[in-house]
Coordinates of N, CA, C and O in Angstrom, one line a residue:
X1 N 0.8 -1.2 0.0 CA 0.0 0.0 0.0 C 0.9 1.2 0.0 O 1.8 1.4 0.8
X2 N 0.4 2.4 -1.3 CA 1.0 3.3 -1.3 C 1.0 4.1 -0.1 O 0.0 3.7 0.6
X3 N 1.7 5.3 0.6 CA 1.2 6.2 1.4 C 0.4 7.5 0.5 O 0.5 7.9 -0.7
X4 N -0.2 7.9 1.3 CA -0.8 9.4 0.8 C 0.0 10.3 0.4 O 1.0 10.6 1.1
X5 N -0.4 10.9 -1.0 CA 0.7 11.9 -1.6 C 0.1 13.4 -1.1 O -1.0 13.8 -0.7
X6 N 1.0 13.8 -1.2 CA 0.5 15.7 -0.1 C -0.4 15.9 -1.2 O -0.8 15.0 -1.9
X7 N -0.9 17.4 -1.4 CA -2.0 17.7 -1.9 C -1.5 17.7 -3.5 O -0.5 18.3 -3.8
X8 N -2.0 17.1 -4.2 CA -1.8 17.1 -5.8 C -1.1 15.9 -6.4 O -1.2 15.6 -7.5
X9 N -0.6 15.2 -5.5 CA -0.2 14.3 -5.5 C 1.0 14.4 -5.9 O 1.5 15.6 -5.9
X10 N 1.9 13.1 -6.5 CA 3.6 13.2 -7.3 C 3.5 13.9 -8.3 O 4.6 14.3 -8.7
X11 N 2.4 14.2 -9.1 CA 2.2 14.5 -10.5 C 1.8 15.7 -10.4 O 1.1 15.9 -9.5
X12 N 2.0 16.7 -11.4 CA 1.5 18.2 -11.6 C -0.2 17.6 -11.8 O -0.8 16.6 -12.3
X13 N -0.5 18.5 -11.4 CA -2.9 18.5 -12.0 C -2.7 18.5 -13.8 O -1.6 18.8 -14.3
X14 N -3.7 18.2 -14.4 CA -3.6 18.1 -15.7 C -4.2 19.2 -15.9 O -5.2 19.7 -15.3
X15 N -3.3 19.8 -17.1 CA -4.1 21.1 -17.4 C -5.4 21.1 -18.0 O -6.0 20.1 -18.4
X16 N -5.8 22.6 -18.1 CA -7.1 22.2 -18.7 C -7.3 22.3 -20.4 O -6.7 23.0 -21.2
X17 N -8.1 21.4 -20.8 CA -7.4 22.0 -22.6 C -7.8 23.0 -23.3 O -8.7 23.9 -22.9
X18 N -7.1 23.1 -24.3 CA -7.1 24.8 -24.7 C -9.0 24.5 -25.3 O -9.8 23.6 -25.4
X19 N -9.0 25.8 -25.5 CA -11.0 25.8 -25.5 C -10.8 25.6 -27.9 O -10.0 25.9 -28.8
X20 N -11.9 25.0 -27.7 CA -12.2 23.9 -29.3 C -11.6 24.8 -30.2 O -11.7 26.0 -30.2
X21 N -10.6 23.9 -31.3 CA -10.2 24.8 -32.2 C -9.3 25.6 -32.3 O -8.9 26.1 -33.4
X22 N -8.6 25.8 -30.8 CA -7.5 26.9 -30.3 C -6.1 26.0 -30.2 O -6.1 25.0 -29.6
X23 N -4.8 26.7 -31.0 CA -4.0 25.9 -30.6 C -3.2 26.5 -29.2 O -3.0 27.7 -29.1
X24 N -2.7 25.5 -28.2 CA -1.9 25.6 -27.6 C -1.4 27.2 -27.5 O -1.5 27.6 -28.7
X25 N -0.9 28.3 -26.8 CA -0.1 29.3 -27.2 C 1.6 29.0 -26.9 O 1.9 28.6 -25.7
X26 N 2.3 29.2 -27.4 CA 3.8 28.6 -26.9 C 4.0 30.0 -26.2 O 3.6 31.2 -26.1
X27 N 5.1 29.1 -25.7 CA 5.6 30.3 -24.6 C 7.1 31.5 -24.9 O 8.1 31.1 -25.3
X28 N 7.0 32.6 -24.6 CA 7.7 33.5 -25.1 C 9.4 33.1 -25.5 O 9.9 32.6 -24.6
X29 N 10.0 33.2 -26.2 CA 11.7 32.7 -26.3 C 12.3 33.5 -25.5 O 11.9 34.7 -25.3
X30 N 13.2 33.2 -25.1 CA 14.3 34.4 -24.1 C 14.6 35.3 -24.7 O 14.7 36.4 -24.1
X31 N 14.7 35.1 -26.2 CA 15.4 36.1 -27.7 C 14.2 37.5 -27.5 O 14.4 38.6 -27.1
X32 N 13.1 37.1 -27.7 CA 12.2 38.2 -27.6 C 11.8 38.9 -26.2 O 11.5 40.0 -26.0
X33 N 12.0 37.7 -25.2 CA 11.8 38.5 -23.5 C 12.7 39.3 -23.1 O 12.5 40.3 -22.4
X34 N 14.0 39.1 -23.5 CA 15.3 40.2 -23.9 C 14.7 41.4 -24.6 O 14.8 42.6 -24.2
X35 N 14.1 41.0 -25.5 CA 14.2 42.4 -26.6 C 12.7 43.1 -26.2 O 12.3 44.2 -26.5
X36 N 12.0 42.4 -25.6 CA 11.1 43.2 -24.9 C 11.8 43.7 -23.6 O 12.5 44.6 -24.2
X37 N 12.0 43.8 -22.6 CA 12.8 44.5 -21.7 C 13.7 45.4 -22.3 O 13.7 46.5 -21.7
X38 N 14.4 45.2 -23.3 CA 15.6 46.4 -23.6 C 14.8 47.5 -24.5 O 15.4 48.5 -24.9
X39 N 13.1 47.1 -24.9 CA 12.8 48.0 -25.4 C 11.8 48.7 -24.9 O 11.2 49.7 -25.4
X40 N 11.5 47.9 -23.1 CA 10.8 48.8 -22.2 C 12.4 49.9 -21.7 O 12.3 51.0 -21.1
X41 N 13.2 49.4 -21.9 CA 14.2 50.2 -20.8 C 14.3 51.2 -22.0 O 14.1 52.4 -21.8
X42 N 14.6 50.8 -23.1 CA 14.8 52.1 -24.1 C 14.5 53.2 -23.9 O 15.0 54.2 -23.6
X43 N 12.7 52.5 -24.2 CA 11.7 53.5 -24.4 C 11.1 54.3 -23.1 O 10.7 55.5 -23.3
X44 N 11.1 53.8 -21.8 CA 11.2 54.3 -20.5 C 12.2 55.4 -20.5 O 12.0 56.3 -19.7
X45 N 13.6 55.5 -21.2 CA 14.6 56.3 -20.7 C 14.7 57.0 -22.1 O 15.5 57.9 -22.2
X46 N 13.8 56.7 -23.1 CA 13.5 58.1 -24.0 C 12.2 58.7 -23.4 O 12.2 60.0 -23.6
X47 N 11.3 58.3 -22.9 CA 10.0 59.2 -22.5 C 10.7 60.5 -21.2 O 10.5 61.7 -21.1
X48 N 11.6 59.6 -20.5 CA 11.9 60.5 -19.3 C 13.4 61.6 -19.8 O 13.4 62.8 -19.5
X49 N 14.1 61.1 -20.2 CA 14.9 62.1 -21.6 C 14.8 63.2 -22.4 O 15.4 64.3 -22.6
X50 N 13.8 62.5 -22.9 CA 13.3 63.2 -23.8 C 12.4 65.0 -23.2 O 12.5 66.2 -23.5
X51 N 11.6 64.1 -22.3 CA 10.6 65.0 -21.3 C 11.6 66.1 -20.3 O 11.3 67.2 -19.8
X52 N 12.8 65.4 -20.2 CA 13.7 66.7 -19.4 C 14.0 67.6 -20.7 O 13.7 68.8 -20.7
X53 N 14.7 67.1 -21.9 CA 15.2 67.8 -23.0 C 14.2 69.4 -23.4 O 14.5 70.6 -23.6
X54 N 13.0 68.5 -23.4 CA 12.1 69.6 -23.8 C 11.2 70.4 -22.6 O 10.2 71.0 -22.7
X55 N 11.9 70.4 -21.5 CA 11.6 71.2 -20.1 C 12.9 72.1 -20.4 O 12.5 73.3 -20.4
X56 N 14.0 72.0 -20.5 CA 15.0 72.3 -20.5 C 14.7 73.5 -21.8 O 14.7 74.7 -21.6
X57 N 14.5 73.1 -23.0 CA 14.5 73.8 -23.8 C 13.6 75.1 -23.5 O 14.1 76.2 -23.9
X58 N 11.9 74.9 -22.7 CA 11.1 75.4 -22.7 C 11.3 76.4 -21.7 O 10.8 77.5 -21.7
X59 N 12.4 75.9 -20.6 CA 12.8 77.3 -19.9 C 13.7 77.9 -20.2 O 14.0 79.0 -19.6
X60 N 14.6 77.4 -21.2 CA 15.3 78.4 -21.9 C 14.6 79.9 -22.6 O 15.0 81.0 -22.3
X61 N 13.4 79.4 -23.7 CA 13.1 79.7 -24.2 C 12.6 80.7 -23.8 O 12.4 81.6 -24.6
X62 N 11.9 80.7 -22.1 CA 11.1 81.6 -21.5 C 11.9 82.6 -20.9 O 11.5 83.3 -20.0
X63 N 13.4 82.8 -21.5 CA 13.9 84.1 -20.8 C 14.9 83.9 -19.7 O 16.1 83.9 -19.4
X64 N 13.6 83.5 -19.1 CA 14.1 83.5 -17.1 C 14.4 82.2 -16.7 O 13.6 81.6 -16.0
X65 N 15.7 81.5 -17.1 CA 16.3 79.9 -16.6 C 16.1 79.6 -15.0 O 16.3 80.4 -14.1
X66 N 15.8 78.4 -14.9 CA 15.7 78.1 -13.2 C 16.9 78.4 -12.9 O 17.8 78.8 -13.6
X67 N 17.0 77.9 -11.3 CA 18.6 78.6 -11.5 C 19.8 77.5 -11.8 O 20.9 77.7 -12.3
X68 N 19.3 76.4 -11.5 CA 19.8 74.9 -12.2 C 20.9 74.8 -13.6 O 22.0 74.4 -13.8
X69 N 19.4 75.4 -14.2 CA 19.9 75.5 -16.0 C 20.6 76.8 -16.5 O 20.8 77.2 -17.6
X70 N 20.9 77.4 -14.9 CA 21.6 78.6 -15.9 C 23.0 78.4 -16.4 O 23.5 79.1 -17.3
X71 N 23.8 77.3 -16.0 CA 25.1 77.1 -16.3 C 25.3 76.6 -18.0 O 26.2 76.7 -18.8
X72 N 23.5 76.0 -18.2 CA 24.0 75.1 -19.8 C 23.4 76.5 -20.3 O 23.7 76.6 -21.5
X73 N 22.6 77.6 -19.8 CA 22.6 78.7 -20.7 C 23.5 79.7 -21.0 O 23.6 80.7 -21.7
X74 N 24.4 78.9 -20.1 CA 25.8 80.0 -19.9 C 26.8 79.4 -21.0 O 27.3 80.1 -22.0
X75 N 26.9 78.0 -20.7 CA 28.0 77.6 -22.0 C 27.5 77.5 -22.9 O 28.5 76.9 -23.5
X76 N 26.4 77.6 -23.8 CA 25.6 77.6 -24.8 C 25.8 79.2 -25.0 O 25.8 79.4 -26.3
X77 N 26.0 80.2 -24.6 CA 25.8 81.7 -25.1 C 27.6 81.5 -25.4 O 27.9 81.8 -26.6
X78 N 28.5 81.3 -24.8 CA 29.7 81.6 -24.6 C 30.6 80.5 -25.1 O 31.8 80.6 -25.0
X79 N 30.1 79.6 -25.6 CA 31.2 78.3 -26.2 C 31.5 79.0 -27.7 O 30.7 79.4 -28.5
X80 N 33.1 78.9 -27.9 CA 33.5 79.2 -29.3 C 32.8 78.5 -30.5 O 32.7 77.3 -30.6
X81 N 32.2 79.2 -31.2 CA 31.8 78.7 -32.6 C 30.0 77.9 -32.5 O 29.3 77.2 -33.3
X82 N 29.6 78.4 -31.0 CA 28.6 78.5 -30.8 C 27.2 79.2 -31.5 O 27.3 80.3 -31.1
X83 N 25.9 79.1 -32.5 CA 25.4 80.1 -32.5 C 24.8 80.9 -31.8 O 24.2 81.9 -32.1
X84 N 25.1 80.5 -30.6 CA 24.0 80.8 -29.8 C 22.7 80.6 -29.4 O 21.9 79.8 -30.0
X85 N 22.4 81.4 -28.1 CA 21.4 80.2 -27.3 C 19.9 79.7 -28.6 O 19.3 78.6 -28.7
X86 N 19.8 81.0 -29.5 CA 18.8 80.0 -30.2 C 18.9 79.0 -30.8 O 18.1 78.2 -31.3
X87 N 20.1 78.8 -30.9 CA 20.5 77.6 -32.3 C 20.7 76.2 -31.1 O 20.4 75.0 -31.3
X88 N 21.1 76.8 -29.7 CA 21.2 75.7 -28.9 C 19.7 75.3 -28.2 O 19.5 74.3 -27.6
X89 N 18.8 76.2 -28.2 CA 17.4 75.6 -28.0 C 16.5 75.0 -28.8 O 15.5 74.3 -28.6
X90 N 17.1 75.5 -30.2 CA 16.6 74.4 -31.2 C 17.1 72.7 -31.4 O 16.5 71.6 -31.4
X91 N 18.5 73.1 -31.3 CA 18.8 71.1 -31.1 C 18.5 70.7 -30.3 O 18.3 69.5 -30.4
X92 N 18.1 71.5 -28.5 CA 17.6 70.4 -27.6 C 16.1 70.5 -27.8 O 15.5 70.3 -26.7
X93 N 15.3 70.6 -28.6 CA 13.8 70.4 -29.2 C 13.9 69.4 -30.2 O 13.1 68.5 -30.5
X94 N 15.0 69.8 -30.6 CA 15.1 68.4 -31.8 C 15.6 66.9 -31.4 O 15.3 65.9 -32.0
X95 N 16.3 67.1 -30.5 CA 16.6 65.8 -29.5 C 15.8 65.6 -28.7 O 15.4 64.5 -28.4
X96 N 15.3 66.6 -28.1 CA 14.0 66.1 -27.3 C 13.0 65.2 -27.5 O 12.7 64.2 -26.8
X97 N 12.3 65.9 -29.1 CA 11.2 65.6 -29.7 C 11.3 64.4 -30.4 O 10.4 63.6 -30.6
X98 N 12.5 64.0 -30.7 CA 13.1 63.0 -31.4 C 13.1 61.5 -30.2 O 12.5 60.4 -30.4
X99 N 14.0 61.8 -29.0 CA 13.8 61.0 -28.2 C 12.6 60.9 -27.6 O 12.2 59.8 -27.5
X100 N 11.9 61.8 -27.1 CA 10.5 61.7 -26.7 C 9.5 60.6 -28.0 O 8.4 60.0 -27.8
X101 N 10.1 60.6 -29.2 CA 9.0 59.9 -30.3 C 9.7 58.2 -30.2 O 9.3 57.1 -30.6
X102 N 10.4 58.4 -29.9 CA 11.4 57.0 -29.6 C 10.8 56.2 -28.4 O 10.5 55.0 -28.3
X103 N 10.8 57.4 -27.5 CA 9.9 56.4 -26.0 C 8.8 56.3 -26.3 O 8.4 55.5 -25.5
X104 N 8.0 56.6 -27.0 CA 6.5 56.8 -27.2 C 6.3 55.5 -28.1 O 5.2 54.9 -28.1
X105 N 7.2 55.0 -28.9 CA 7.0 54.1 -30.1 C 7.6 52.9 -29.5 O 7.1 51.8 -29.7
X106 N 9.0 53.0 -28.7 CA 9.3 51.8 -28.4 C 8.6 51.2 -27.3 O 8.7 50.0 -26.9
X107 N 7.9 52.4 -26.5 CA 7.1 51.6 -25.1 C 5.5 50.7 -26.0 O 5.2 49.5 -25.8
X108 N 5.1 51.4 -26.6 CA 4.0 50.7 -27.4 C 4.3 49.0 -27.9 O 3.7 48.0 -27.6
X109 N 5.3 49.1 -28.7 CA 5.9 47.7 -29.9 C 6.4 47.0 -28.6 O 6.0 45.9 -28.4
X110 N 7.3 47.5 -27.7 CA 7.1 46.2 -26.2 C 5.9 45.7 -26.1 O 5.5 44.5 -26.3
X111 N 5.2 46.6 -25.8 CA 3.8 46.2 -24.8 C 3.0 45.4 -26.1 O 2.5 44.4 -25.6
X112 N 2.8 45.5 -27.2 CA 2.3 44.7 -27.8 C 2.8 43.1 -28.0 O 2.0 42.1 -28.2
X113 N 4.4 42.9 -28.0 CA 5.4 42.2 -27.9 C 4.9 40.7 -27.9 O 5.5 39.8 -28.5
X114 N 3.5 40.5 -27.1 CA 3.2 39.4 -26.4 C 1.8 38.5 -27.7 O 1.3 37.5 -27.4
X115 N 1.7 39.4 -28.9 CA 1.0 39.1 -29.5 C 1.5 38.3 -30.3 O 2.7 38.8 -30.5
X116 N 1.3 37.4 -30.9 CA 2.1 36.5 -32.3 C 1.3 36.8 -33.1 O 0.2 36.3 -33.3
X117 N 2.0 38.1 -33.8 CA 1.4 38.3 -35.1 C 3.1 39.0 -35.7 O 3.9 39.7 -35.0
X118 N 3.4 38.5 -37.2 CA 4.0 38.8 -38.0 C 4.4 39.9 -38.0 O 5.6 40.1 -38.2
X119 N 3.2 41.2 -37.7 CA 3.3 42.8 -37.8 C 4.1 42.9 -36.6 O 5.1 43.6 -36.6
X120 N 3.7 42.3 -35.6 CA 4.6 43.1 -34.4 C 6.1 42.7 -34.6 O 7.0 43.4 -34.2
X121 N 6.2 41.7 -35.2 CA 8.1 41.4 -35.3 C 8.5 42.3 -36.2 O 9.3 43.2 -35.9
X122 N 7.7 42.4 -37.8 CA 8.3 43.5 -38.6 C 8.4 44.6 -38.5 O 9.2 45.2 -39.1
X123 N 7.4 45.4 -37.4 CA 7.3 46.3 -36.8 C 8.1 47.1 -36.1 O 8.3 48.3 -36.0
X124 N 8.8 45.5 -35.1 CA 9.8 46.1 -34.4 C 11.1 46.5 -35.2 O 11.9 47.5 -35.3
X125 N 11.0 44.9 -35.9 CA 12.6 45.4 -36.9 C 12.5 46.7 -37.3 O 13.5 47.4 -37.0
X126 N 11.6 47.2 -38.0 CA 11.2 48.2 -38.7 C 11.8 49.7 -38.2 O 12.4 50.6 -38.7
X127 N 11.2 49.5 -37.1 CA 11.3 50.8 -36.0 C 12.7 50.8 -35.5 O 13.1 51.9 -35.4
X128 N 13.8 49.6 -35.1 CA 14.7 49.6 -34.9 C 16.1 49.7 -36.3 O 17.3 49.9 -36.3
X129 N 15.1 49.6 -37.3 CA 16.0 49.7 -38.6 C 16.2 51.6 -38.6 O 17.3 52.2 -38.7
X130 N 15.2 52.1 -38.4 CA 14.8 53.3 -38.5 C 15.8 54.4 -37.2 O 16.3 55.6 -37.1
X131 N 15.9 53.5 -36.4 CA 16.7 53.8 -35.5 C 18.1 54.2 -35.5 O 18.8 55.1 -35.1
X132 N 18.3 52.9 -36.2 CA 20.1 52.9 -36.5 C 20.3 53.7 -37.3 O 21.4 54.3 -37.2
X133 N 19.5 54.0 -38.2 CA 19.8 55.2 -39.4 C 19.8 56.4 -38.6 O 20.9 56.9 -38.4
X134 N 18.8 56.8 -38.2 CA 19.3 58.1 -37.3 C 20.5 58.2 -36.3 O 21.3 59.0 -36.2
X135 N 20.2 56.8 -35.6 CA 22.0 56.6 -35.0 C 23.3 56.6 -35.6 O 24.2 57.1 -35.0
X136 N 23.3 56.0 -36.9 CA 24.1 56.0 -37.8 C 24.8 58.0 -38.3 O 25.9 58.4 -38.2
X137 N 23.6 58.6 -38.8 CA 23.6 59.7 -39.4 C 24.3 60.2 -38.4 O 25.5 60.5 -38.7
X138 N 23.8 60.5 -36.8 CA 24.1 61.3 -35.7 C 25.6 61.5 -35.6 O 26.2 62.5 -35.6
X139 N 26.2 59.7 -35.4 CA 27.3 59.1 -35.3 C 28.4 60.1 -36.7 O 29.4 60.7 -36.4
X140 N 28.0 60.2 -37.8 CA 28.8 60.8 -38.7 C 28.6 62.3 -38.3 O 29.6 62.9 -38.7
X141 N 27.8 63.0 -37.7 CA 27.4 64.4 -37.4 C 28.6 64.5 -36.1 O 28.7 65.6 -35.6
X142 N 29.4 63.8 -35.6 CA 29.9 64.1 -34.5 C 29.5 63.6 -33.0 O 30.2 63.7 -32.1
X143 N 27.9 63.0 -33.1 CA 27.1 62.7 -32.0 C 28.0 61.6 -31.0 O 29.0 61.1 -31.5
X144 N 27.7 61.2 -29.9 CA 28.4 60.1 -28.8 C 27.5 58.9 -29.3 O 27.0 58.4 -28.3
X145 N 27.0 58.4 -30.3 CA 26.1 57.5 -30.4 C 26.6 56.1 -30.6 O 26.1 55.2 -31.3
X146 N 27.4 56.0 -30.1 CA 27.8 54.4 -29.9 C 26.8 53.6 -29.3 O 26.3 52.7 -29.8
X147 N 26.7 54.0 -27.9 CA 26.3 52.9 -27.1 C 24.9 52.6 -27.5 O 24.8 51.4 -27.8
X148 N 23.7 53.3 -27.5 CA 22.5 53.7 -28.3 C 22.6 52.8 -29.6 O 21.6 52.2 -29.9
X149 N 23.7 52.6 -30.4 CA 23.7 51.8 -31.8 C 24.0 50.6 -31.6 O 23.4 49.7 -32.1
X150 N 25.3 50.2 -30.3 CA 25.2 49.0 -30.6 C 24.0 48.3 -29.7 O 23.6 47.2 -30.1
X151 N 23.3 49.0 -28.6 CA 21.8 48.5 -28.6 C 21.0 47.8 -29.4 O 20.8 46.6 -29.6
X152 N 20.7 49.1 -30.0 CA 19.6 49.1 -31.5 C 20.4 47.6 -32.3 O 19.9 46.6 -32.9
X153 N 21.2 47.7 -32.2 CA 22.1 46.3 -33.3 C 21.9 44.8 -33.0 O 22.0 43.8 -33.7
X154 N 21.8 45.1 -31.5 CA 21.9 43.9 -30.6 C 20.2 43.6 -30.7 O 20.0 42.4 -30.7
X155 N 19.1 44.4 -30.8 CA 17.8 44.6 -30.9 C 17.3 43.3 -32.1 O 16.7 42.2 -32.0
X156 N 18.1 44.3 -33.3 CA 17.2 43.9 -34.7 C 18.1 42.2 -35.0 O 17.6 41.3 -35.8
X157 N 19.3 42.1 -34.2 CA 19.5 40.4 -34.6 C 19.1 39.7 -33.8 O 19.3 38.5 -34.0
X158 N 18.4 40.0 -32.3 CA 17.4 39.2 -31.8 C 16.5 38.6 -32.4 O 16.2 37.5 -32.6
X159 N 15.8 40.2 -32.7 CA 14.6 39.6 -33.3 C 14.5 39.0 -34.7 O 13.4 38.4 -35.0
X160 N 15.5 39.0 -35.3 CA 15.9 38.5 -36.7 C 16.5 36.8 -36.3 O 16.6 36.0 -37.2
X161 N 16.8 36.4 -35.2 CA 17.1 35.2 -35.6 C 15.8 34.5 -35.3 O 14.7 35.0 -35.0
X162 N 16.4 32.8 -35.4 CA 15.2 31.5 -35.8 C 14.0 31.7 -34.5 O 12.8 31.9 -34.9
X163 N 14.3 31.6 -33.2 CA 13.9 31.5 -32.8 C 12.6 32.4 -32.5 O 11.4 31.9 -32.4
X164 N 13.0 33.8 -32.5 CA 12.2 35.0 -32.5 C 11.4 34.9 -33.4 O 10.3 35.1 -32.9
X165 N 11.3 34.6 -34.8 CA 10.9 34.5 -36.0 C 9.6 33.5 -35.7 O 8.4 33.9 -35.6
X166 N 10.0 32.1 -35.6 CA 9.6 31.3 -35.3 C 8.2 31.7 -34.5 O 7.0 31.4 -34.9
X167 N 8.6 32.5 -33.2 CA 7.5 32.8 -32.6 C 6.2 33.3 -33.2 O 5.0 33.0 -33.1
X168 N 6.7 34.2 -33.9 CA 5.8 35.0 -35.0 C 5.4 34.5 -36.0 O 4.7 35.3 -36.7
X169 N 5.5 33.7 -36.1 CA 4.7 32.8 -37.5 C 3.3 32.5 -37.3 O 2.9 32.0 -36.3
X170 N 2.6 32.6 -38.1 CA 1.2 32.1 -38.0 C 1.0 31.3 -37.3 O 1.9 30.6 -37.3
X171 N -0.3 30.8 -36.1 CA -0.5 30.0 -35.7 C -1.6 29.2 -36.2 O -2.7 29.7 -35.8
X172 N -1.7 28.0 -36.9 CA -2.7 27.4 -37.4 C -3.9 27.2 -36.9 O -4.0 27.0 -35.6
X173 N -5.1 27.2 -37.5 CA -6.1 26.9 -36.7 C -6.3 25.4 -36.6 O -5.7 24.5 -37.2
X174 N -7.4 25.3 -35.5 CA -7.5 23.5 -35.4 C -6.9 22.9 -34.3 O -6.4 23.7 -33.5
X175 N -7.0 22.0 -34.0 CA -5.9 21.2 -32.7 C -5.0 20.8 -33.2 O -5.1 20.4 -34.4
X176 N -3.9 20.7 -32.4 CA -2.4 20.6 -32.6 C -2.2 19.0 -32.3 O -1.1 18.5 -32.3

């Protein structure tokens, strides 16, 4: 005679089956649970980035700097070969607005992340192709865009290899 197994016994409970017609959902790859996290952290540290860039510029703009920001309105008026503070309130609007549209698009393409649909993989590629180009261009402009590129690089061959791919492939209808 066996003894009494604790509650559930030696064996996991049997699951319940997927409802008629439905296959199975597989479970996320590490390849994409990666590239979702680095594209919540992206896009979290372009929303909040982005959102100081264009505070920064907006009290520039208003004359009267807090007293914080008076130092970058100081070396922006006075740096050799500077145009001056307007030319330096326009690139931090353009960096702003730029990283601000970066957190806004890469927080969305994570959070969708979890769907298997074809569009969200080419989507991301897509957005992160789009990415490097602007990182790329910056990078020849003089910009520090290294670290930001090899990101984005590390991004788009995640999601480009088998596994990732795989995920996203149609799921048949019917029982598996």
């Amino acid at each position: 005679m066996n003894p009494p197994h604790p509650q559930g016994g030696p064996y996991p409970a049997p699951q319940a089956p997927p409802p008629h017609g439905a296959a199975p959902r597989p479970e996320m790859p590490g390849t994409v649970l990666v590239v979702r996290v680095l594209m919540f952290v992206g896009g979290i540290s372009g929303l909040i980035l982005g959102g100081i860039a264009l505070y920064i510029e907006s009290a520039l703009a208003g004359g009267e700097a807090p007293i914080l920001l008076r130092p970058i309105e100081d070396a922006a008026a006075f740096e050799p070969g500077s145009g001056g503070p307007e030319e330096f309130g326009r690139s931090v609007l353009v960096a702003g607005a730029v990283t601000l549209v970066y957190g806004v698009v890469s927080t969305l393409l994570a959070s969708f992340m979890g769907k298997r649909s074809p569009g969200i993989l080419w989507g991301a590629v897509a957005f992160q192709v789009l990415a490097t180009v602007v990182l790329v261009l910056s990078l020849l402009a003089g910009e520090s865009t290294v670290v930001p590129l090899v990101f984005t690089l590390f991004i788009i061959a995640m999601m480009l290899g088998a596994r990732s791919r795989a995920f996203y492939k149609p799921v048949p209808p019917g029982p598996v």
